JSON list of C-alpha atoms in Angstrom, two decimals:
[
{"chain": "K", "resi": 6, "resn": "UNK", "atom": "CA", "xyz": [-87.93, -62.58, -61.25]},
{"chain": "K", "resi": 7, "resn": "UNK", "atom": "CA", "xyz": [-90.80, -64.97, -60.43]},
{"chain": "K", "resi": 8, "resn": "UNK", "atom": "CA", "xyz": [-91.61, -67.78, -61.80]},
{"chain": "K", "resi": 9, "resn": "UNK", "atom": "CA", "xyz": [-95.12, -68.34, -60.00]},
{"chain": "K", "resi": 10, "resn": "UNK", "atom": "CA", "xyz": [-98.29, -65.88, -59.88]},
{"chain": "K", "resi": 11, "resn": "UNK", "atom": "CA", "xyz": [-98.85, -67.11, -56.65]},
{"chain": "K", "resi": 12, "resn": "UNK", "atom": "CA", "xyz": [-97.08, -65.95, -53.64]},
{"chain": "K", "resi": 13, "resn": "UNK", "atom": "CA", "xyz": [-94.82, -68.26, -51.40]},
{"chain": "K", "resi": 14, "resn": "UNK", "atom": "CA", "xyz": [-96.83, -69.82, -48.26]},
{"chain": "K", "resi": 15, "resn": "UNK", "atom": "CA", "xyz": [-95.17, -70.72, -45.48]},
{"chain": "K", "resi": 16, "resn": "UNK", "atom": "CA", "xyz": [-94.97, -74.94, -45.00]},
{"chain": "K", "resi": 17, "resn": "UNK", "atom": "CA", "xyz": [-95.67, -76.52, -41.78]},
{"chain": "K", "resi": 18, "resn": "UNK", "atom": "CA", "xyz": [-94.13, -79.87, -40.75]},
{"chain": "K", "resi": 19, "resn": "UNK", "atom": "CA", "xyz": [-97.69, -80.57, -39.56]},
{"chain": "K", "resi": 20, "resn": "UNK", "atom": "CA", "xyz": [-100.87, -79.29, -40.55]},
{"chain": "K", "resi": 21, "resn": "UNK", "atom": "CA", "xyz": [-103.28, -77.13, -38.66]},
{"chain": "K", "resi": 22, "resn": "UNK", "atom": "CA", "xyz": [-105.65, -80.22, -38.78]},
{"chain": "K", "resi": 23, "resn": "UNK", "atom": "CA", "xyz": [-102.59, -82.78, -37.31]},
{"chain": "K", "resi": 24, "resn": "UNK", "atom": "CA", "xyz": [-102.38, -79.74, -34.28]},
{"chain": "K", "resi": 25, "resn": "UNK", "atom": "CA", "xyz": [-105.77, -80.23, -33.36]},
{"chain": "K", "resi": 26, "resn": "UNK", "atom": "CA", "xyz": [-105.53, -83.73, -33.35]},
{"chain": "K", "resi": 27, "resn": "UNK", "atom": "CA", "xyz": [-102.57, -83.96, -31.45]},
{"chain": "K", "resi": 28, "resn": "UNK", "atom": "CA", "xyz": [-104.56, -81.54, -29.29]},
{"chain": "K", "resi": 29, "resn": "UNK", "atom": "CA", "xyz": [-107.22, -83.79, -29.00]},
{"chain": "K", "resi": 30, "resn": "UNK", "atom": "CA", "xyz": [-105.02, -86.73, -28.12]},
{"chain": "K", "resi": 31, "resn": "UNK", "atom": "CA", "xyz": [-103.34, -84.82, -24.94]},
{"chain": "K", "resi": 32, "resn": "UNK", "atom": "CA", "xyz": [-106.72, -83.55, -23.66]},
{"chain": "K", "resi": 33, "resn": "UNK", "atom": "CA", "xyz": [-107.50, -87.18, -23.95]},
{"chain": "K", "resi": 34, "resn": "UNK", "atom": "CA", "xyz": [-104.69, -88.32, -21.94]},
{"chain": "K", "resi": 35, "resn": "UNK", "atom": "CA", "xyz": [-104.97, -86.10, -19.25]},
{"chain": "K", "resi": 36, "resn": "UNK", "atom": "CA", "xyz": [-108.75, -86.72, -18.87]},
{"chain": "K", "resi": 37, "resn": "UNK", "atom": "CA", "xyz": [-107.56, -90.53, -19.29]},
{"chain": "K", "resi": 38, "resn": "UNK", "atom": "CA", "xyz": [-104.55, -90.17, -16.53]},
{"chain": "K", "resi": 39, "resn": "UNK", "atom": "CA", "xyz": [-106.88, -87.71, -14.40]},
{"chain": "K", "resi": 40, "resn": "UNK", "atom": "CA", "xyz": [-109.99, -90.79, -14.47]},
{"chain": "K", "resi": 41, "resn": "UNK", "atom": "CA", "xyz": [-107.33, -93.62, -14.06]},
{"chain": "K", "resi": 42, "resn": "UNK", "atom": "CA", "xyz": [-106.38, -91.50, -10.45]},
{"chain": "K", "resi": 43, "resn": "UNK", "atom": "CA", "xyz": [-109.90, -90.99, -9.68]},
{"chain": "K", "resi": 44, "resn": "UNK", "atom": "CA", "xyz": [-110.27, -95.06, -10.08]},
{"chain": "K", "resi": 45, "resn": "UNK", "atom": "CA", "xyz": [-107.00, -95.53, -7.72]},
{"chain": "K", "resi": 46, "resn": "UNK", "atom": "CA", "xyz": [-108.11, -93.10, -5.34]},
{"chain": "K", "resi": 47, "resn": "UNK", "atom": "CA", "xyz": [-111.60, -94.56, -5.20]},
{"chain": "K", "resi": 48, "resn": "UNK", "atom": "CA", "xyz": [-110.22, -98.27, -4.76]},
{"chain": "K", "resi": 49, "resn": "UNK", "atom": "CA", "xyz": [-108.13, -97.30, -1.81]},
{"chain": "K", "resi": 50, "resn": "UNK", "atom": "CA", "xyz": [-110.72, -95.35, 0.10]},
{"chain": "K", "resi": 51, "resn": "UNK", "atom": "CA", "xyz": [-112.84, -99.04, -1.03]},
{"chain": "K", "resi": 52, "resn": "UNK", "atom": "CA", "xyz": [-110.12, -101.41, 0.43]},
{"chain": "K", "resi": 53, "resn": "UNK", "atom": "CA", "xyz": [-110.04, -99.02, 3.68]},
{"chain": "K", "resi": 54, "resn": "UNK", "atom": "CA", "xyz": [-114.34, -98.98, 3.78]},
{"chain": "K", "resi": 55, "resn": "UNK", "atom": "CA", "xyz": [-113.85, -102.82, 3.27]},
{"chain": "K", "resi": 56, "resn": "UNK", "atom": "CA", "xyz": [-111.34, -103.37, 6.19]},
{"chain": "K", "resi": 57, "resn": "UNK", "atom": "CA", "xyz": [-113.28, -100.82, 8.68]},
{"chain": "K", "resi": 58, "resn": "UNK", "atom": "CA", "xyz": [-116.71, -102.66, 7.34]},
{"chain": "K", "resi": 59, "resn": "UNK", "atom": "CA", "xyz": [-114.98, -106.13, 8.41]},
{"chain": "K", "resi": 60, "resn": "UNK", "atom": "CA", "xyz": [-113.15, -104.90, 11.81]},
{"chain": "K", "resi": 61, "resn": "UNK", "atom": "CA", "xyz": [-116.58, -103.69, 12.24]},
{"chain": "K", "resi": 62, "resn": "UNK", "atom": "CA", "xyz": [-118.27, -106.97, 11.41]},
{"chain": "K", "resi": 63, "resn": "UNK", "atom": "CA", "xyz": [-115.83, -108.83, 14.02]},
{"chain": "K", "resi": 64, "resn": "UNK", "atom": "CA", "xyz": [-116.75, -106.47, 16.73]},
{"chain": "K", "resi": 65, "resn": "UNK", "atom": "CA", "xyz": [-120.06, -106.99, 16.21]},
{"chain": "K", "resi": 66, "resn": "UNK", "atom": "CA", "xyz": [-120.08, -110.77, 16.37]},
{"chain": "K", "resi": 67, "resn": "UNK", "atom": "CA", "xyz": [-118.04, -110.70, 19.25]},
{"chain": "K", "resi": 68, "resn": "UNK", "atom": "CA", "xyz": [-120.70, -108.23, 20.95]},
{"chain": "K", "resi": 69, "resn": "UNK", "atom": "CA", "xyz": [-123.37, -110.68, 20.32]},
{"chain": "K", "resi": 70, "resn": "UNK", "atom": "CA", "xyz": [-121.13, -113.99, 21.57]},
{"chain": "K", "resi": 71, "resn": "UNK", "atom": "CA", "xyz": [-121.33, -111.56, 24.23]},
{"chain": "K", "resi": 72, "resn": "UNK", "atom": "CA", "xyz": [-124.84, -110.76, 24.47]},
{"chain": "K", "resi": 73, "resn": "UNK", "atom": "CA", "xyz": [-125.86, -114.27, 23.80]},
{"chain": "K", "resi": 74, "resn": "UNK", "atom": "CA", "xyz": [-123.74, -115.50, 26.84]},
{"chain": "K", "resi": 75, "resn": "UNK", "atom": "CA", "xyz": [-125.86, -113.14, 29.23]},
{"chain": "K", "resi": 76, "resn": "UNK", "atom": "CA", "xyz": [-128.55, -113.42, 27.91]},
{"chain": "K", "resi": 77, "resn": "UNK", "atom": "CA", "xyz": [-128.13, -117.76, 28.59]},
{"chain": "K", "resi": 78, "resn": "UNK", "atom": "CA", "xyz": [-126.56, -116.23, 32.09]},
{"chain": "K", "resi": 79, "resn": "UNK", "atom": "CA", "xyz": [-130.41, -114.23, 32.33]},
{"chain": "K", "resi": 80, "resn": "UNK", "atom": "CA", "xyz": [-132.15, -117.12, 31.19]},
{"chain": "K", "resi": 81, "resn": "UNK", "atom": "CA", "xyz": [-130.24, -119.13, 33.66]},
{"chain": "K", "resi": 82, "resn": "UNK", "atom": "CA", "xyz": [-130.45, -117.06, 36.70]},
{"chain": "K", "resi": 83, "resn": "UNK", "atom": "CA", "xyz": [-134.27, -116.73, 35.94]},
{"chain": "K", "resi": 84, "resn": "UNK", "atom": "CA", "xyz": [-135.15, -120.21, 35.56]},
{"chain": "K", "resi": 85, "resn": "UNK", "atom": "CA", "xyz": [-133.03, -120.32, 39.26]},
{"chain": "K", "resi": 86, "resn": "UNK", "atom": "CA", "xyz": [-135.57, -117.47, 40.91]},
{"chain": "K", "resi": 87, "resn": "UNK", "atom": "CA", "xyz": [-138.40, -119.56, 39.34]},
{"chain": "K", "resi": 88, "resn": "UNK", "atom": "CA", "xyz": [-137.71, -122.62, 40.73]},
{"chain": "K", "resi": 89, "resn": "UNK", "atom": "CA", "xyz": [-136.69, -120.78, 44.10]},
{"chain": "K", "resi": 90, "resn": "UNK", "atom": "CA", "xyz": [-140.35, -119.05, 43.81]},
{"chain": "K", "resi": 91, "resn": "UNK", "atom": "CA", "xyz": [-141.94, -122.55, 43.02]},
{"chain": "K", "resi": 92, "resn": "UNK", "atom": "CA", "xyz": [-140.28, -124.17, 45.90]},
{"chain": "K", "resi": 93, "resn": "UNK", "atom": "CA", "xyz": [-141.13, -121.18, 48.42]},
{"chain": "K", "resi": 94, "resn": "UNK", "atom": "CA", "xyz": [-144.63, -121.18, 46.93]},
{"chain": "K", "resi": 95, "resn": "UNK", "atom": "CA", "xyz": [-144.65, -125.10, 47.67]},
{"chain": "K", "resi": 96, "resn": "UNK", "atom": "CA", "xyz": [-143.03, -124.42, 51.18]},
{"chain": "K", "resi": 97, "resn": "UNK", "atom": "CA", "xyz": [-145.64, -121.26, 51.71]},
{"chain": "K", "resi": 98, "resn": "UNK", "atom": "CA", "xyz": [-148.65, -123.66, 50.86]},
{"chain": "K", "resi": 99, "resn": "UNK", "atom": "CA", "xyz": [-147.19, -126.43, 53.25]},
{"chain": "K", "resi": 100, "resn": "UNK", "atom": "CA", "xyz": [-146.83, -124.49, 56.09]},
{"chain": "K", "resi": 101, "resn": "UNK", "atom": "CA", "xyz": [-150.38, -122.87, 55.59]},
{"chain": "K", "resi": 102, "resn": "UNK", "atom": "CA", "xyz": [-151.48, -126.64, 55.23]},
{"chain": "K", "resi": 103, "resn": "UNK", "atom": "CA", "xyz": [-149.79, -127.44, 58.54]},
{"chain": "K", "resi": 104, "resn": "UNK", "atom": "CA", "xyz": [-151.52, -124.35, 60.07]},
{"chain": "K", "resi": 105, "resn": "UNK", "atom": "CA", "xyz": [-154.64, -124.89, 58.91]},
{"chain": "K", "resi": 106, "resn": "UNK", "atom": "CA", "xyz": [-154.16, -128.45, 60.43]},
{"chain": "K", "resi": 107, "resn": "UNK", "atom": "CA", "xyz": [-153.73, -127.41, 63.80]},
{"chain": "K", "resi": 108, "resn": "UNK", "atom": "CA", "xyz": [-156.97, -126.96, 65.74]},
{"chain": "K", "resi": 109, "resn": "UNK", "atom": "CA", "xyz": [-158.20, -124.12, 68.04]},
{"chain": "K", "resi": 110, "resn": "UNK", "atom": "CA", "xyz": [-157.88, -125.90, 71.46]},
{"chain": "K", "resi": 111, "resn": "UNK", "atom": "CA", "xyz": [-153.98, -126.67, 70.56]},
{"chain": "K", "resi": 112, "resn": "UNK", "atom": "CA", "xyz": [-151.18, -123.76, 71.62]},
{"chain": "K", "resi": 113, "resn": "UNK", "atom": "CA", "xyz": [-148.40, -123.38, 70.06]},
{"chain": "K", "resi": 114, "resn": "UNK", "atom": "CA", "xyz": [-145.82, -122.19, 71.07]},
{"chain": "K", "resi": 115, "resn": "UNK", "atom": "CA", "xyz": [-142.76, -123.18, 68.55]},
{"chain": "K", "resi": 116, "resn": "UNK", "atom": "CA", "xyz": [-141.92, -124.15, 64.82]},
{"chain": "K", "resi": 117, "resn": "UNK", "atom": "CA", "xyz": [-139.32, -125.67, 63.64]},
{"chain": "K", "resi": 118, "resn": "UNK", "atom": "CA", "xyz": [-139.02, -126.53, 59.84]},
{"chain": "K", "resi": 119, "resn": "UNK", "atom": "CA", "xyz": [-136.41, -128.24, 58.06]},
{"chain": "K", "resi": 120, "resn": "UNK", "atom": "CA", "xyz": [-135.66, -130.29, 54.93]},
{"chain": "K", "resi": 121, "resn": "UNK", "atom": "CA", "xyz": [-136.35, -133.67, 56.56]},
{"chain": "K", "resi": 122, "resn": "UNK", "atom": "CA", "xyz": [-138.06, -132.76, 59.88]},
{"chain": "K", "resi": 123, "resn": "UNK", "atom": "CA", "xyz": [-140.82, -130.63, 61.70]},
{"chain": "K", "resi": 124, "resn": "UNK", "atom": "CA", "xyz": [-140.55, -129.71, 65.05]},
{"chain": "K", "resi": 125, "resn": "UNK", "atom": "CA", "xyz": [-143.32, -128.04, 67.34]},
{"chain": "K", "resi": 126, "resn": "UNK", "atom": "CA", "xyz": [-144.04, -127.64, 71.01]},
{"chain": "K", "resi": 127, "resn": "UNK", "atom": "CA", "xyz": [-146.61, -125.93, 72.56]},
{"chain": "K", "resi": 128, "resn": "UNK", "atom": "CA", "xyz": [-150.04, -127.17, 74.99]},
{"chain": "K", "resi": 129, "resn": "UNK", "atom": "CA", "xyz": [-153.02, -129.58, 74.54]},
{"chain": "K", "resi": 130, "resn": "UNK", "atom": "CA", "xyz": [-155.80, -129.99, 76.71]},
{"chain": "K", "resi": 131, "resn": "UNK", "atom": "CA", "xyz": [-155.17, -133.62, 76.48]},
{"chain": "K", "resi": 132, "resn": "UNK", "atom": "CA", "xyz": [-153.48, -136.68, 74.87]},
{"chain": "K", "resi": 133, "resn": "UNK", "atom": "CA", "xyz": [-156.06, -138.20, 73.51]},
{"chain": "K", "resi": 134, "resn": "UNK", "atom": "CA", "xyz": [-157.53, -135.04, 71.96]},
{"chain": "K", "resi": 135, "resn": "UNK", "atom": "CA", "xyz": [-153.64, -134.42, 70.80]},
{"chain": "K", "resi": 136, "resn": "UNK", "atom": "CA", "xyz": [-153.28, -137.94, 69.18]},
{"chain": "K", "resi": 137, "resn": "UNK", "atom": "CA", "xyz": [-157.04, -137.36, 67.20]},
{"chain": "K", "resi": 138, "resn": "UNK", "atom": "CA", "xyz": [-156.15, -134.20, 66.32]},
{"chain": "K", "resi": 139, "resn": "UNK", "atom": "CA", "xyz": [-152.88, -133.68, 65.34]},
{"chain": "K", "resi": 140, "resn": "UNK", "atom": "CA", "xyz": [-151.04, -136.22, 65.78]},
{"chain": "K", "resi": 141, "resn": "UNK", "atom": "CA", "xyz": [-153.12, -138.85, 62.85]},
{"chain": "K", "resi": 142, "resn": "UNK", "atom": "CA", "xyz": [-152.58, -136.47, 60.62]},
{"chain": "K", "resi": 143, "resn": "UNK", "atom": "CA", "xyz": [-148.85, -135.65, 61.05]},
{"chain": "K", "resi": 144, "resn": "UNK", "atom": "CA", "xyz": [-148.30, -139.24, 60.74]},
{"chain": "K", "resi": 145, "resn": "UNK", "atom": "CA", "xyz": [-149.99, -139.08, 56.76]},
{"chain": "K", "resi": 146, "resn": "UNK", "atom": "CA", "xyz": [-147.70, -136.37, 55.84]},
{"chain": "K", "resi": 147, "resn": "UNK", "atom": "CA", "xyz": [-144.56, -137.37, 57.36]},
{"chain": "K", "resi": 148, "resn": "UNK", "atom": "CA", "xyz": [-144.39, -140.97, 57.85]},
{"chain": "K", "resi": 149, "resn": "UNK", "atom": "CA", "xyz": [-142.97, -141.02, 60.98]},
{"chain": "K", "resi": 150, "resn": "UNK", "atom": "CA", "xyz": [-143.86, -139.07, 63.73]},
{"chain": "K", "resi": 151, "resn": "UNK", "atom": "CA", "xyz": [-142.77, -138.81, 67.91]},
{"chain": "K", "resi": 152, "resn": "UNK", "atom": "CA", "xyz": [-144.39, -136.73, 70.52]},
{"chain": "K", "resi": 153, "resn": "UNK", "atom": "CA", "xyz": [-143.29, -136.29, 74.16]},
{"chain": "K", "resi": 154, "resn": "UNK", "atom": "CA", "xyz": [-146.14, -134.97, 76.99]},
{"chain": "K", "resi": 155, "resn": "UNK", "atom": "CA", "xyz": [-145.51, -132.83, 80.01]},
{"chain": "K", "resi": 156, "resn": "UNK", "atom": "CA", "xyz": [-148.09, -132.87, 82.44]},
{"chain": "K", "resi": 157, "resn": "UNK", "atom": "CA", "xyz": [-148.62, -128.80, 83.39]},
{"chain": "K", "resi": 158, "resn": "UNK", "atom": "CA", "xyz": [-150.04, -128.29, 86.64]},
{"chain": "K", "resi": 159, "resn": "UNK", "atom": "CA", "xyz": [-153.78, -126.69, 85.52]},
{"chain": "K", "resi": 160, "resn": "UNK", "atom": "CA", "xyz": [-154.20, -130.31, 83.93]},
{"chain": "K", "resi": 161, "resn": "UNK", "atom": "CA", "xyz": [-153.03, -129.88, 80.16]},
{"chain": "K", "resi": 162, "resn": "UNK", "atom": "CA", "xyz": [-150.12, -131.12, 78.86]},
{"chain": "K", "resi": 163, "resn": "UNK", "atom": "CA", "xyz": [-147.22, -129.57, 76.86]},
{"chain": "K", "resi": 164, "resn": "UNK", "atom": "CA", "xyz": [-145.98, -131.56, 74.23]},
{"chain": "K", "resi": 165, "resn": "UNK", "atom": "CA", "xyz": [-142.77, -132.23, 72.16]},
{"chain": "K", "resi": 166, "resn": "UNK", "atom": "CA", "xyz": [-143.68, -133.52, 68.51]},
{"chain": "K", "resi": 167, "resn": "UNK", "atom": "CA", "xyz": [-140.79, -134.45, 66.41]},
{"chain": "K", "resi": 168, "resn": "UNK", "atom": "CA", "xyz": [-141.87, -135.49, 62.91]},
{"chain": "K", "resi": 169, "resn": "UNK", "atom": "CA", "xyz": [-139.66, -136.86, 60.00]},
{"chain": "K", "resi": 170, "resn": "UNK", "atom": "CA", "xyz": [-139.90, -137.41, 56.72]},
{"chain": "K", "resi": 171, "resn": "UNK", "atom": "CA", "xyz": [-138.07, -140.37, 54.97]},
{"chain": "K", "resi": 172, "resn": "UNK", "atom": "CA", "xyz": [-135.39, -139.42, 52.17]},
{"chain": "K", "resi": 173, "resn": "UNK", "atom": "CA", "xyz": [-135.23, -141.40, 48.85]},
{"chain": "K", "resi": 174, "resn": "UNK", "atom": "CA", "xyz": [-132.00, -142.05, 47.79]},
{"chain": "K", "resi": 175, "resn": "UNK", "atom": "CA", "xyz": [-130.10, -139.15, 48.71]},
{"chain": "K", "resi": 176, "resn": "UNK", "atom": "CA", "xyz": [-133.12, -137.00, 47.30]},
{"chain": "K", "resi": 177, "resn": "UNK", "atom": "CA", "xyz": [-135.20, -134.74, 49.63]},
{"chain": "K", "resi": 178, "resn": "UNK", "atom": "CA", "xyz": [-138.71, -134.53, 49.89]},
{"chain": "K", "resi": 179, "resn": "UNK", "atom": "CA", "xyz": [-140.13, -130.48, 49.95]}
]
């Protein structure tokens, strides 16, 4: 016997409606969980970019301290072979000077250079033509000058001329 025209239906505890929900709701979570360990996975391969990045940045500084210390060490050194090609420049001119001062009838026959003093020996035709000639104007560029003769037997004279020039206190003239 029946009381109802309709026919029993079976009762959930939840509804098809609640399922998908709660459906819903875990596919949420695990797309939730699965993002958060993209994020941690992402922010440690950051932190280890970061700390490469900076041991990076430290080798890099110190390979400029490096390359600005040789490059002072280049500038250095090349101010040194200018000054060394000023002076031998100086020294070149000088000694073409000095040449150019000697005149025809004069022979030498040694040259000695050094900081302070010139040295030359060689053959004259006479004094006189020695002192006018050479000798004046070693005087003007040295300050001091000395000459020894030797009379030679075909009437000329060898000579020894020491010349000097005066240091300033404890500096060196070129």
């Amino acid at each position: 016997m029946a009381l109802s025209f309709t026919r029993p239906k079976i009762k959930h505890i939840f509804a098809k409606i609640t399922k998908v929900w709660w459906l819903y709701f875990a596919l949420t979570a695990v797309v939730l969980v699965g993002f958060y360990m993209f994020l941690l996975q992402e922010i440690s391969s950051s932190v280890k970019r970061t700390q490469n990045y900076r041991d990076d940045q430290k080798n890099l500084q110190r390979d400029i301290a490096d390359i600005n210390t040789y490059f002072e060490r280049l500038i250095y050194e090349a101010t040194l072979v200018n000054q060394r090609i000023d002076k031998n420049n100086i020294r070149r001119d000088k000694i073409y000077d000095l040449l150019e001062l000697i005149p025809d009838k004069i022979t030498l026959h040694f040259i000695e250079i050094n900081e302070t003093t010139l040295t030359l020996k060689g053959v004259t035709p006479s004094k006189e033509f020695f002192y006018f000639a050479l000798q004046d104007p070693l005087k003007a560029n040295f300050g001091r000058s000395n000459v020894s003769f030797y009379a030679l037997s075909n009437g000329w004279y060898e000579f020894i001329s020491i010349s000097h020039t005066p240091v300033v206190q404890g500096k060196e003239s070129n």
